[in-house]
Short mmCIF file of C-alpha atoms and ligand atoms in Angstrom, two decimals:
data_model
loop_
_atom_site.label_atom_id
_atom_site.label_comp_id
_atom_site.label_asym_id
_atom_site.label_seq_id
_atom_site.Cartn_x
_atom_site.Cartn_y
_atom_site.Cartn_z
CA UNK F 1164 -58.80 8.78 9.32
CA UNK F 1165 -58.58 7.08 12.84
CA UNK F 1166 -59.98 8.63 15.56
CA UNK F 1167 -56.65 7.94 17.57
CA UNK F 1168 -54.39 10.13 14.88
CA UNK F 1169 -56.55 12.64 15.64
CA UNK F 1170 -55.07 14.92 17.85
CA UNK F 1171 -57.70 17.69 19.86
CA UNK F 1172 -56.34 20.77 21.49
CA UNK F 1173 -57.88 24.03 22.28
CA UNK F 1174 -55.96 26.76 20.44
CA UNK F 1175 -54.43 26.27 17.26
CA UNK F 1176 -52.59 29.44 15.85
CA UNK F 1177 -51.05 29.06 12.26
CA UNK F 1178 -47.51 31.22 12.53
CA UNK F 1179 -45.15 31.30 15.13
CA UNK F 1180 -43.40 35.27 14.11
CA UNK F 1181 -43.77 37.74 17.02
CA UNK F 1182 -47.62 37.57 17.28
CA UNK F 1183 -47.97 33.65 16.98
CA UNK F 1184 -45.01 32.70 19.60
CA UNK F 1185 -46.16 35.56 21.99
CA UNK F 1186 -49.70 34.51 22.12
CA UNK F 1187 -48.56 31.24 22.41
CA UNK F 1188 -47.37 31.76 25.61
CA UNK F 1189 -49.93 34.53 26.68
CA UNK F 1190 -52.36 31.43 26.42
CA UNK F 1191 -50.15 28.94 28.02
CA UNK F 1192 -50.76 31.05 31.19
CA UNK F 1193 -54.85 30.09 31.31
CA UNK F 1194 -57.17 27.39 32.55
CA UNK F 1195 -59.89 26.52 31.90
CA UNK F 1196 -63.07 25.68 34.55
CA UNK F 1197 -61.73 22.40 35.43
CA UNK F 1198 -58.13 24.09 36.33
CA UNK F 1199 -56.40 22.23 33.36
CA UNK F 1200 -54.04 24.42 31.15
CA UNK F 1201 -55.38 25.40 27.72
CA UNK F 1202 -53.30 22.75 24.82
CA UNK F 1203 -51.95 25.38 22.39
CA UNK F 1204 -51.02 23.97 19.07
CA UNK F 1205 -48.29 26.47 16.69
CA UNK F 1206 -47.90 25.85 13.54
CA UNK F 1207 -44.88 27.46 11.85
CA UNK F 1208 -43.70 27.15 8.32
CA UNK F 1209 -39.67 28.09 8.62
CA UNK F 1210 -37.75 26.10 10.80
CA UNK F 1211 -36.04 28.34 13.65
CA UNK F 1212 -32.42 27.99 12.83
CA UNK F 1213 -32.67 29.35 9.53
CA UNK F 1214 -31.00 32.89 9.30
CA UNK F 1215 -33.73 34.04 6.98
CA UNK F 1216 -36.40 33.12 9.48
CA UNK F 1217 -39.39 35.60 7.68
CA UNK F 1218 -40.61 36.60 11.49
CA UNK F 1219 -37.24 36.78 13.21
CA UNK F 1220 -34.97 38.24 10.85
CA UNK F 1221 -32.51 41.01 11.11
CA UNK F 1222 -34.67 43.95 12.03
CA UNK F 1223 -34.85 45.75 15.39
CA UNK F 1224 -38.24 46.98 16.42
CA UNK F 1225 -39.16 49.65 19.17
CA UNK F 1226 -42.10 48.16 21.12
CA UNK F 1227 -44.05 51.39 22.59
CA UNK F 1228 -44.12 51.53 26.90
CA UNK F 1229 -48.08 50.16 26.50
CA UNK F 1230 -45.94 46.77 24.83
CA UNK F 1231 -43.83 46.28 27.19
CA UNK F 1232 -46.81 46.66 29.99
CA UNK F 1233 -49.18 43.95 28.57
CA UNK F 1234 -45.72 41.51 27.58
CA UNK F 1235 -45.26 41.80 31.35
CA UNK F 1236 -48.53 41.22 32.39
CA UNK F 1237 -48.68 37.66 30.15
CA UNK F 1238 -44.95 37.13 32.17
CA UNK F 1239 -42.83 37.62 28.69
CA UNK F 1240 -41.25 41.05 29.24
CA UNK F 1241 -38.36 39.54 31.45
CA UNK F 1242 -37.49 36.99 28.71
CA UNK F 1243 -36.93 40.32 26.35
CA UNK F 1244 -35.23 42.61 29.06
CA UNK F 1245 -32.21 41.38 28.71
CA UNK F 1246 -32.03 42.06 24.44
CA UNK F 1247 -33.50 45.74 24.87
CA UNK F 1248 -32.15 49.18 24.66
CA UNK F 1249 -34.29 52.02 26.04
CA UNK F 1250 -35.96 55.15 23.91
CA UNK F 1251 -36.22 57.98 26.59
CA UNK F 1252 -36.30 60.41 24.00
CA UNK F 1253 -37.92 60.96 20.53
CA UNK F 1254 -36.80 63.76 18.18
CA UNK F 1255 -39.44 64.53 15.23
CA UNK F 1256 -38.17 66.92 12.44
CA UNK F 1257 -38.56 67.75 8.79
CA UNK F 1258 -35.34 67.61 6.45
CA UNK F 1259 -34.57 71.49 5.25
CA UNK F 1260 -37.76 72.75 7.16
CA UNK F 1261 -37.84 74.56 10.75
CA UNK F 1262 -40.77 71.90 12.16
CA UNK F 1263 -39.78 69.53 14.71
CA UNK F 1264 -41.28 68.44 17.83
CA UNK F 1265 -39.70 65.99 20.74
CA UNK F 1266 -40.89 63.38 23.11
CA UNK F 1267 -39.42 62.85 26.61
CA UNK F 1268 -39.75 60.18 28.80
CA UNK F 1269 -39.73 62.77 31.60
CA UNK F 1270 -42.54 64.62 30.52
CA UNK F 1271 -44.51 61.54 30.94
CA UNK F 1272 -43.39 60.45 34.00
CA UNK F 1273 -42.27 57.67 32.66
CA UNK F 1274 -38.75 55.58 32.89
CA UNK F 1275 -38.44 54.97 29.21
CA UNK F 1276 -41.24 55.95 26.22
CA UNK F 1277 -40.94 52.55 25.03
CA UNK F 1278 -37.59 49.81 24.04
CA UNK F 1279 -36.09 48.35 20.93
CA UNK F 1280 -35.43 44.66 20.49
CA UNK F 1281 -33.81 42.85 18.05
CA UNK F 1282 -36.26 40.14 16.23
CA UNK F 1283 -33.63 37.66 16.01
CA UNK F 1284 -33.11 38.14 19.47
CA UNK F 1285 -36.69 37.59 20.47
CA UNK F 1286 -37.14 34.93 18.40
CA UNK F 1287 -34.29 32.86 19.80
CA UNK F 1288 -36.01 33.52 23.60
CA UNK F 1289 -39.87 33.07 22.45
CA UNK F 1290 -38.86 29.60 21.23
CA UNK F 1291 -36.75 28.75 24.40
CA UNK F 1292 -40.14 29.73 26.29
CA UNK F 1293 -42.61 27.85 24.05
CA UNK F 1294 -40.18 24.73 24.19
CA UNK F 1295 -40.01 24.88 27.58
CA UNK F 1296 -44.06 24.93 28.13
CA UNK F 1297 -45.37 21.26 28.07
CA UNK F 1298 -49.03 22.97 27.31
CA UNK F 1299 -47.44 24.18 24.06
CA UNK F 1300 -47.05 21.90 21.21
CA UNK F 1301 -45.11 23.36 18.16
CA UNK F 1302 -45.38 22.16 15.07
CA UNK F 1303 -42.21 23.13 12.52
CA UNK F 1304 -41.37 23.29 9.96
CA UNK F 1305 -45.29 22.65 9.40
CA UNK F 1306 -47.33 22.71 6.01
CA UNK F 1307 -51.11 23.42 6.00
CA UNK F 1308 -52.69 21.77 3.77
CA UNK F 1309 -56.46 21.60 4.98
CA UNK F 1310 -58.57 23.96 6.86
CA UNK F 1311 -62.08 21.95 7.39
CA UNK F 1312 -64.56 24.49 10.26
CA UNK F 1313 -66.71 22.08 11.79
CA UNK F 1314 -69.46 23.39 14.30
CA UNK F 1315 -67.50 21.82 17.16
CA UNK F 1316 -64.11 22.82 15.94
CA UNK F 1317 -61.64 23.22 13.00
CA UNK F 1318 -59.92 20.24 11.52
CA UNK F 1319 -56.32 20.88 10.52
CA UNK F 1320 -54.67 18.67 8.15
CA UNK F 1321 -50.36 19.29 7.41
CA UNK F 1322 -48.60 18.06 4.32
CA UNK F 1323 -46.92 15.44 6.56
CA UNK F 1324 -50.21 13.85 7.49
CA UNK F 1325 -51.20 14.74 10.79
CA UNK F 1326 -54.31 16.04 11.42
CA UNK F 1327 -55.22 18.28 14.54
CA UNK F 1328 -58.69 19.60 15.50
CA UNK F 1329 -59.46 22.70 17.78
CA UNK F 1330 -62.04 24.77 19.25
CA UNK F 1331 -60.25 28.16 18.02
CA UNK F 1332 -58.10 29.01 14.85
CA UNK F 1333 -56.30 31.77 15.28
CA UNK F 1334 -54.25 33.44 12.10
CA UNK F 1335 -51.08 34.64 12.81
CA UNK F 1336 -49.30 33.93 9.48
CA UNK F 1337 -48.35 37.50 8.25
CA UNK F 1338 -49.19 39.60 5.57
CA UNK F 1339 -49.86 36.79 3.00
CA UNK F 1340 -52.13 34.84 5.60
CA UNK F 1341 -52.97 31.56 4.61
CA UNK F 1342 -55.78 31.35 6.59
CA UNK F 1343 -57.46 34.51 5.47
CA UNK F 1344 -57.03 33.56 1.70
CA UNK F 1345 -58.76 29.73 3.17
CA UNK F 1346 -61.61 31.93 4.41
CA UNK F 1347 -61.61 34.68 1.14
CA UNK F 1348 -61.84 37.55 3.70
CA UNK F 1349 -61.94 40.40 2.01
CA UNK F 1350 -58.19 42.74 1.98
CA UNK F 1351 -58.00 46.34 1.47
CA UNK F 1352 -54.35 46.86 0.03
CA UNK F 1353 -52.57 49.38 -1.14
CA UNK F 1354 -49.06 49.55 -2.32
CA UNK F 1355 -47.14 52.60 -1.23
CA UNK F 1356 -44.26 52.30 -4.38
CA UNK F 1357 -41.85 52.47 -1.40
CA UNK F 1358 -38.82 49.84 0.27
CA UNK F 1359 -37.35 50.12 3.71
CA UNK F 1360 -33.88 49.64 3.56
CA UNK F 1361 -32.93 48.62 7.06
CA UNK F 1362 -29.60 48.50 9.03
CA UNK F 1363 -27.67 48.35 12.26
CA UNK F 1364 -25.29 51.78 11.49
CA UNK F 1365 -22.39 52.83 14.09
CA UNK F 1366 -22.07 56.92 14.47
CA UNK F 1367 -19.55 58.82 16.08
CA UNK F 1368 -21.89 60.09 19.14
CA UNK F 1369 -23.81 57.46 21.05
CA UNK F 1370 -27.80 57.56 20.60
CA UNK F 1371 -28.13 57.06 24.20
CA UNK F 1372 -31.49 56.50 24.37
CA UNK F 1373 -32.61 58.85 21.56
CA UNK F 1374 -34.75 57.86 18.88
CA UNK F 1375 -35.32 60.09 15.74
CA UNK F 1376 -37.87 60.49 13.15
CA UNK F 1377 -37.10 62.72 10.37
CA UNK F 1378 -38.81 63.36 7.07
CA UNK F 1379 -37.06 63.70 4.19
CA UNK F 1380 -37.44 64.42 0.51
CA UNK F 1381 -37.29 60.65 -0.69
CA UNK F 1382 -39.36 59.67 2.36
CA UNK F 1383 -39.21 58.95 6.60
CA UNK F 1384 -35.97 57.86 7.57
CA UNK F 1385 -36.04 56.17 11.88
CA UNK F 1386 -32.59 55.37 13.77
CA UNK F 1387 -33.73 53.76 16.63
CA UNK F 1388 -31.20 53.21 19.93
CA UNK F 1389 -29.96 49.93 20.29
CA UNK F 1390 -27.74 48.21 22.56
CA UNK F 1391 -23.65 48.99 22.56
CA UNK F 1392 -24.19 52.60 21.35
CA UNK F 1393 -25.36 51.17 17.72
CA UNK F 1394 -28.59 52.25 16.20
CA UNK F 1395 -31.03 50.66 13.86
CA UNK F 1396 -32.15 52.62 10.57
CA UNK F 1397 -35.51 52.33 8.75
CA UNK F 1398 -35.15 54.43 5.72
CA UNK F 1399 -38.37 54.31 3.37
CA UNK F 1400 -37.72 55.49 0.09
CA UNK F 1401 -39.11 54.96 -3.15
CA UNK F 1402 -38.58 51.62 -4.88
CA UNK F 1403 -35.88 52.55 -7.27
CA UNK F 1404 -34.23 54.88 -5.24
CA UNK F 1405 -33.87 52.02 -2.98
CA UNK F 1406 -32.70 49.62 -5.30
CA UNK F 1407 -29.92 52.64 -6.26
CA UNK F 1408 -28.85 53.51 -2.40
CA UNK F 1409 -28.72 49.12 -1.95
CA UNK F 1410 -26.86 49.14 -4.57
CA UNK F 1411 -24.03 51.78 -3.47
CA UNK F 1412 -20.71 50.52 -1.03
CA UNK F 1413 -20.58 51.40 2.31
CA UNK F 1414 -18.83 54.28 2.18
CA UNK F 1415 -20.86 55.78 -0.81
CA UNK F 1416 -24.21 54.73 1.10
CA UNK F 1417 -22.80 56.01 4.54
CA UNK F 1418 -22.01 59.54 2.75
CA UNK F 1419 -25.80 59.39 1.44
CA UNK F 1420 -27.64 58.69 4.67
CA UNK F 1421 -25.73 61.45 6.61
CA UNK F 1422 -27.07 64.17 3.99
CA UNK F 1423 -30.49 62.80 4.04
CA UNK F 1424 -29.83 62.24 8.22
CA UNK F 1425 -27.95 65.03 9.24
CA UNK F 1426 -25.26 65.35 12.12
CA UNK F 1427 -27.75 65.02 15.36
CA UNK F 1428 -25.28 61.55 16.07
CA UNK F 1429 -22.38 62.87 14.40
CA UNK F 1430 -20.77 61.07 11.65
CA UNK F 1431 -22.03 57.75 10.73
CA UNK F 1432 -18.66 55.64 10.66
CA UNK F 1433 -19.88 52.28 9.65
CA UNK F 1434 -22.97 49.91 8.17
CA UNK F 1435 -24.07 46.06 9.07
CA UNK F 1436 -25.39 43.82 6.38
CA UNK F 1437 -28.53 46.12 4.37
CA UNK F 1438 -32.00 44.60 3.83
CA UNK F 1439 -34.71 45.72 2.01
CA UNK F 1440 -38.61 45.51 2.33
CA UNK F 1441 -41.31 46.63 -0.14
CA UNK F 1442 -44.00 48.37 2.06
CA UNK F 1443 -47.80 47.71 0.98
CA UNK F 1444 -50.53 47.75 3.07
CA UNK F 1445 -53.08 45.29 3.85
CA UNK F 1446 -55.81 45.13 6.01
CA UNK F 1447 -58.92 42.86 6.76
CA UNK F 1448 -62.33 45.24 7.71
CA UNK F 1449 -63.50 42.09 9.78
CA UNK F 1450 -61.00 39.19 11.22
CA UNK F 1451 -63.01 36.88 11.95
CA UNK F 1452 -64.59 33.53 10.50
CA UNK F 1453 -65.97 30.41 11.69
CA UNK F 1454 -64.09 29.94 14.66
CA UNK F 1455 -60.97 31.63 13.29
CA UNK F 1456 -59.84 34.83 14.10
CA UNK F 1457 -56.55 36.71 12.33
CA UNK F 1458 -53.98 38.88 14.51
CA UNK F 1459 -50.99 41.09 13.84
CA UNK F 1460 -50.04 40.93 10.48
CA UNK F 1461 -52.55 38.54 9.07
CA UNK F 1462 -55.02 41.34 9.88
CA UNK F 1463 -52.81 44.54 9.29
CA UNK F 1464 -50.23 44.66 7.39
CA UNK F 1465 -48.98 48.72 7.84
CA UNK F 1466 -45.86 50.82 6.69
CA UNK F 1467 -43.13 50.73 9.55
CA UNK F 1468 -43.79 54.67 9.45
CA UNK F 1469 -44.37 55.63 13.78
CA UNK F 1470 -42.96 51.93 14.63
CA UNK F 1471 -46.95 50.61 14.76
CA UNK F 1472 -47.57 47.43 13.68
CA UNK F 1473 -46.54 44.68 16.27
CA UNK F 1474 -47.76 47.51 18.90
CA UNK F 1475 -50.72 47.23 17.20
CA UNK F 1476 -50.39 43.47 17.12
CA UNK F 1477 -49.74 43.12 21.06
CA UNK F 1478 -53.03 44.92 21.53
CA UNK F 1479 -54.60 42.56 19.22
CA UNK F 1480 -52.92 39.81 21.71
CA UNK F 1481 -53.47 41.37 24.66
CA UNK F 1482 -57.30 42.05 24.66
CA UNK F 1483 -57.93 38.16 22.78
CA UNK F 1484 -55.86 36.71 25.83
CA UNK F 1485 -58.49 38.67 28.39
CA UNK F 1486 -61.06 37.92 26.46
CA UNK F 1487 -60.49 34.06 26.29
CA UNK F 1488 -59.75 34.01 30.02
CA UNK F 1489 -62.60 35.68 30.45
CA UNK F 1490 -64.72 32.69 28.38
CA UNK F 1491 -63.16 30.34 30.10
CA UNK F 1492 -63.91 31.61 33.48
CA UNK F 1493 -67.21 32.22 32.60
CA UNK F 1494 -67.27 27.83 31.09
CA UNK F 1495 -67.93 29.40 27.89
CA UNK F 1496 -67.27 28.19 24.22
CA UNK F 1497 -63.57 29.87 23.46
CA UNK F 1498 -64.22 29.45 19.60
CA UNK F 1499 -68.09 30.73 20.02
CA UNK F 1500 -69.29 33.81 17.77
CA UNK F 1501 -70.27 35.72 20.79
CA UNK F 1502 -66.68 35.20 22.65
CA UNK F 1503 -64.72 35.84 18.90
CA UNK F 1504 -67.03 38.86 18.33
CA UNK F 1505 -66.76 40.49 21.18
CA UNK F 1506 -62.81 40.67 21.29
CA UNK F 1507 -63.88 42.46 18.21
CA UNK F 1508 -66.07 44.96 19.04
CA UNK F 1509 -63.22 46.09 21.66
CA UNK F 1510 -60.38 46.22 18.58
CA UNK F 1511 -62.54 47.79 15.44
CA UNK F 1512 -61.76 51.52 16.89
CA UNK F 1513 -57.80 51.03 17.81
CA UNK F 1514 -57.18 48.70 14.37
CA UNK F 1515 -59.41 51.47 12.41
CA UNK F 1516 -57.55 54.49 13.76
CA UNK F 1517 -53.97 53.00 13.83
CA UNK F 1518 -54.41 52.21 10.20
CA UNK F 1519 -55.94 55.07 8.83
CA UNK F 1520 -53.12 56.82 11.00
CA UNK F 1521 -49.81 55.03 9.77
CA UNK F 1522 -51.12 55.57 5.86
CA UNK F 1523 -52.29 59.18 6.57
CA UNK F 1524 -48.64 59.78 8.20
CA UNK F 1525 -46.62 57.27 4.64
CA UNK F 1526 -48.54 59.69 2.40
CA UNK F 1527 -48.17 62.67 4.02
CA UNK F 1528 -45.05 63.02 5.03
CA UNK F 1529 -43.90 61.20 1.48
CA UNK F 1530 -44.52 63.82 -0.33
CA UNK F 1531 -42.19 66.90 -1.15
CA UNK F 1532 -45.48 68.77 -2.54
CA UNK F 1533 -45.29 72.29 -1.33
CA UNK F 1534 -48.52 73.00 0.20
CA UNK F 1535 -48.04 69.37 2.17
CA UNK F 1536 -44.95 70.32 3.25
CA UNK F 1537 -45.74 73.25 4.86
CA UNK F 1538 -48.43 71.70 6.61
CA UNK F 1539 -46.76 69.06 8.12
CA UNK F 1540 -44.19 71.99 9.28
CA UNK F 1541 -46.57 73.70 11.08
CA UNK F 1542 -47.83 70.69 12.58
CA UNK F 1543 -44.75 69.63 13.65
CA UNK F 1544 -43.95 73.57 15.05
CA UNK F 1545 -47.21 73.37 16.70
CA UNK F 1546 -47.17 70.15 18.51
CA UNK F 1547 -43.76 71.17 19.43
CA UNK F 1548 -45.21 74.36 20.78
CA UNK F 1549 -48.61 72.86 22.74
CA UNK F 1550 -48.86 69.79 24.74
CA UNK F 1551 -52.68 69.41 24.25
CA UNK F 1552 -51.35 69.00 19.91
CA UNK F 1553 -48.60 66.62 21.17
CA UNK F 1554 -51.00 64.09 23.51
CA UNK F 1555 -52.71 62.46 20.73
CA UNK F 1556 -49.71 62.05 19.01
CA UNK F 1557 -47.51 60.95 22.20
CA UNK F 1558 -50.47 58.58 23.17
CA UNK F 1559 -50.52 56.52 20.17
CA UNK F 1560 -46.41 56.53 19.93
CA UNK F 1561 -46.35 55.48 23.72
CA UNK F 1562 -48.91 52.62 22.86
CA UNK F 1563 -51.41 53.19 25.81
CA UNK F 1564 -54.55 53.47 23.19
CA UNK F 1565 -56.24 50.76 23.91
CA UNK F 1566 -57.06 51.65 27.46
CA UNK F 1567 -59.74 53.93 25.98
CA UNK F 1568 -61.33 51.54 23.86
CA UNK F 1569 -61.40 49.21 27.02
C1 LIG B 906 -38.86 47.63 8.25
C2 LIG B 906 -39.86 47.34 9.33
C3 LIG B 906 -39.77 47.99 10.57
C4 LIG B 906 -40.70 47.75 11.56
N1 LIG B 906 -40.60 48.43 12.76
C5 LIG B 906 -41.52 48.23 13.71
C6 LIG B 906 -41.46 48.94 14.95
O1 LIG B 906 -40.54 49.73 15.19
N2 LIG B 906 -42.41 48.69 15.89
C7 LIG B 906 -43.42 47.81 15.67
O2 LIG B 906 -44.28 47.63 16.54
N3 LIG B 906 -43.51 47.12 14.51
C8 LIG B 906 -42.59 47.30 13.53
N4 LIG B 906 -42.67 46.58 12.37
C9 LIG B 906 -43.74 45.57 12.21
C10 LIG B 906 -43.37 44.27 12.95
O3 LIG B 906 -42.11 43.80 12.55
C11 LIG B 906 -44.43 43.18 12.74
O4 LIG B 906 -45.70 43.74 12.94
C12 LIG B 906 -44.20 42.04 13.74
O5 LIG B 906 -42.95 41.45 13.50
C13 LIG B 906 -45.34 41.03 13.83
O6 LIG B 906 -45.41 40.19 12.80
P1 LIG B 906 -46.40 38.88 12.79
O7 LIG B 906 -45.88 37.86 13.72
O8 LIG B 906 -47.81 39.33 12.93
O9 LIG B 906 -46.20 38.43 11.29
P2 LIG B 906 -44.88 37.86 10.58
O10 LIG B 906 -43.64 38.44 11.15
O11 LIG B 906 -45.10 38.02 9.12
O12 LIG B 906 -44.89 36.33 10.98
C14 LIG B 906 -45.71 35.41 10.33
C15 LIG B 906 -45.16 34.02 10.61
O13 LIG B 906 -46.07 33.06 10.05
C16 LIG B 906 -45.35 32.09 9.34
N5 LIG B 906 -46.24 31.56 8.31
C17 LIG B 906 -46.69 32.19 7.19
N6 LIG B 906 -47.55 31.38 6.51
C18 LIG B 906 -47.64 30.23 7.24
C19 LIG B 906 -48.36 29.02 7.06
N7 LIG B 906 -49.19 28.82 6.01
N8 LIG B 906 -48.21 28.03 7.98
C20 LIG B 906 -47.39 28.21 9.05
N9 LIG B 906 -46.68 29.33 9.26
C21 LIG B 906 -46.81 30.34 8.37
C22 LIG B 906 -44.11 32.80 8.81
O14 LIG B 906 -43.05 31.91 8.56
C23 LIG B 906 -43.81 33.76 9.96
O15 LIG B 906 -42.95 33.19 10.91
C24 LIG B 906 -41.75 46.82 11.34
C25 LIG B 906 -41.84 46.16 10.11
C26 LIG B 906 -40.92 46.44 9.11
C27 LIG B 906 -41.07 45.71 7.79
#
């Protein structure tokens, strides 16, 4: 290979979903000591105007208040603002049991407890951004074919040729991560026999701004507020009662999810389109490898239970972009061990917790087994009952948890 088809930048981040595109332009932000803007390389496999884009497809997501603080301090929250609808108010409750606790954005002082965006939505204003950043150069529909680490970078080679070399990899492909199978970093996985079906569902009373939780029999079941009065359902159920409810019409499936539901919203008068996703966990117990480091879903892959995982992504985001600028301030190697492990050292605690917490929370309240159930109900009574019961729970939900791993 030439030297001059060799192209050098200083971030290269395989996967342009949520995590990739948002770091993207978290990074496009710094300099380094000589004042020159970082080159940021993405790589991303599915061209953008495919409907079936893997990162941007039809879901809606609630990003937690702590999100929507660190997307506005790397200058992305007003490209969302415009696509979100506020949560001021999160009901908790068990189907057929008297446990149930609620969140309030009051209670917390706080305008909203967090917003829910459309990922088609984002997706269409992350790539205006990144396309309008000459520091960002994106690469797609990309194939990876080579991953060489080198001590003074990694070399990249594509399918189509080209061959890039940087001084940090980072992983952002998803739960299937390339990169981590390149580097054989070990995956603890564990498939929880359930599918979310997901759906944009009309009801007779407006959400306005509430967001519920409820656990039922078959398994958790979020509506989440969206714009226009609509709201957005994550039903997790087991895999063959999923492939029975997909299978149903709308009227038949609408009749379904108001006895599992209940009538909080009123009726529910009308479904969008239905998807359906297998839930499995999987999770790295160290991200990082020569040079490389994995984010968001190429390092935890969780159940959608408590709306975690890209909040727990944007942390991942948040503290590498601080600790890069940091590096770089400080004229230090970006893709060094010491610079890579220390972002670590300040996510173990928050990625441990939120994981153990999101698969303590599938398999408990997935479970109709009576003992469990009565648990949970008290739990749920309590927490409803005393606010020192309800913090933990209310800090993790509202996303501020990694201020105390700071
Ligand atoms: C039903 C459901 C509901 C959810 N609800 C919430 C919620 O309420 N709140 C919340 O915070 N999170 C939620 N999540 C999780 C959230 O959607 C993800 O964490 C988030 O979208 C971040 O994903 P990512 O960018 O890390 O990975 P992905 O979305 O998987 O993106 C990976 C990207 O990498 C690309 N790619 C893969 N391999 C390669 C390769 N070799 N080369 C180049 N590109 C590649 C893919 O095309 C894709 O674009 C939910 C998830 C589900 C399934």
């Amino acid at each position: 290979m030439s030297q001059s088809s060799l192209v050098n930048v200083d971030v290269a981040i395989v996967g342009g979903g949520m995590s990739g595109a948002v770091l993207a332009l978290s990074l496009a932000a710094l300099r380094g000591a000589d004042g020159e803007p970082l080159r940021v390389l993405l790589l991303e496999a599915s061209a953008p105007e495919l409907n079936a884009h893997p990162g941007f497809d039809a879901r809606a997501i609630a990003l937690s208040a702590g999100t929507c603080e660190a997307l506005a301090r790397h200058g992305i929250w007003p490209r969302f603002a415009p696509h979100c609808a506020p949560i001021t108010h999160i009901h908790v409750s068990d189907k057929g049991h008297a446990g149930q606790t609620h969140l309030t954005a009051a209670e917390y002082g706080l305008p909203a407890l967090g917003q829910v965006i459309e990922l088609s939505a984002a997706g269409i204003t992350l790539q205006q951004g990144m396309a309008q950043c000459p520091h960002i150069r994106v690469c797609c529909p990309a194939q990876l074919a080579d991953i060489e680490p080198l001590e003074e970078g990694v070399r990249l080679r594509l399918a189509s040729g080209e061959h890039y070399q940087t001084r940090l990899l980072v992983a952002a492909d998803g739960g299937n991560s390339t990169v981590r199978q390149h580097f054989k970093l070990p995956v603890t996985r564990h498939d929880y026999g359930q599918s979310a079906i997901i759906a944009t569902v009309k009801t007779a009373e407006d959400p306005a701004g509430r967001a519920f939780e409820r656990f039922t029999e078959g398994g958790p079941l979020a509506l989440l507020p969206m714009q226009e009065g609509l709201s957005s359902l994550v039903w997790s159920v087991q895999r063959d009662q999923a492939d029975a409810l997909m299978a149903l019409d709308e009227q038949a499936f609408l009749a379904q999810l108001q006895q599992a539901f209940g009538w909080r919203l009123g009726r529910f008068l009308q479904t969008g389109v239905r998807h359906v996703y297998p839930l499995a966990l999987a999770a790295t117990d160290y991200p990082l490898a020569q040079r490389t480091v994995l984010v968001g879903n190429a390092a935890h892959l969780l159940h959608p239970i408590a709306g975690q995982g890209f909040n727990l992504g944007m942390r991942d985001l948040d503290l590498l972009t601080q600790a890069l600028a940091r590096a770089l301030a400080a004229g230090e190697d970006i893709g060094s061990f010491e610079v890579l492990n220390g972002y670590w050292r300040q996510r173990r605690d928050d990625q441990a917790h939120t994981i153990w917490l999101t698969s303590s929370l599938a398999q408990l309240f997935s479970n109709g087994h009576g003992p469990l159930v009565a648990g949970r109900n008290l739990a749920l009574s309590l927490m409803g009952r005393l606010g020192c019961l309800k913090a933990p729970l209310a800090n993790q939900t509202l996303g501020f948890v990694s201020q105390t791993t700071r």
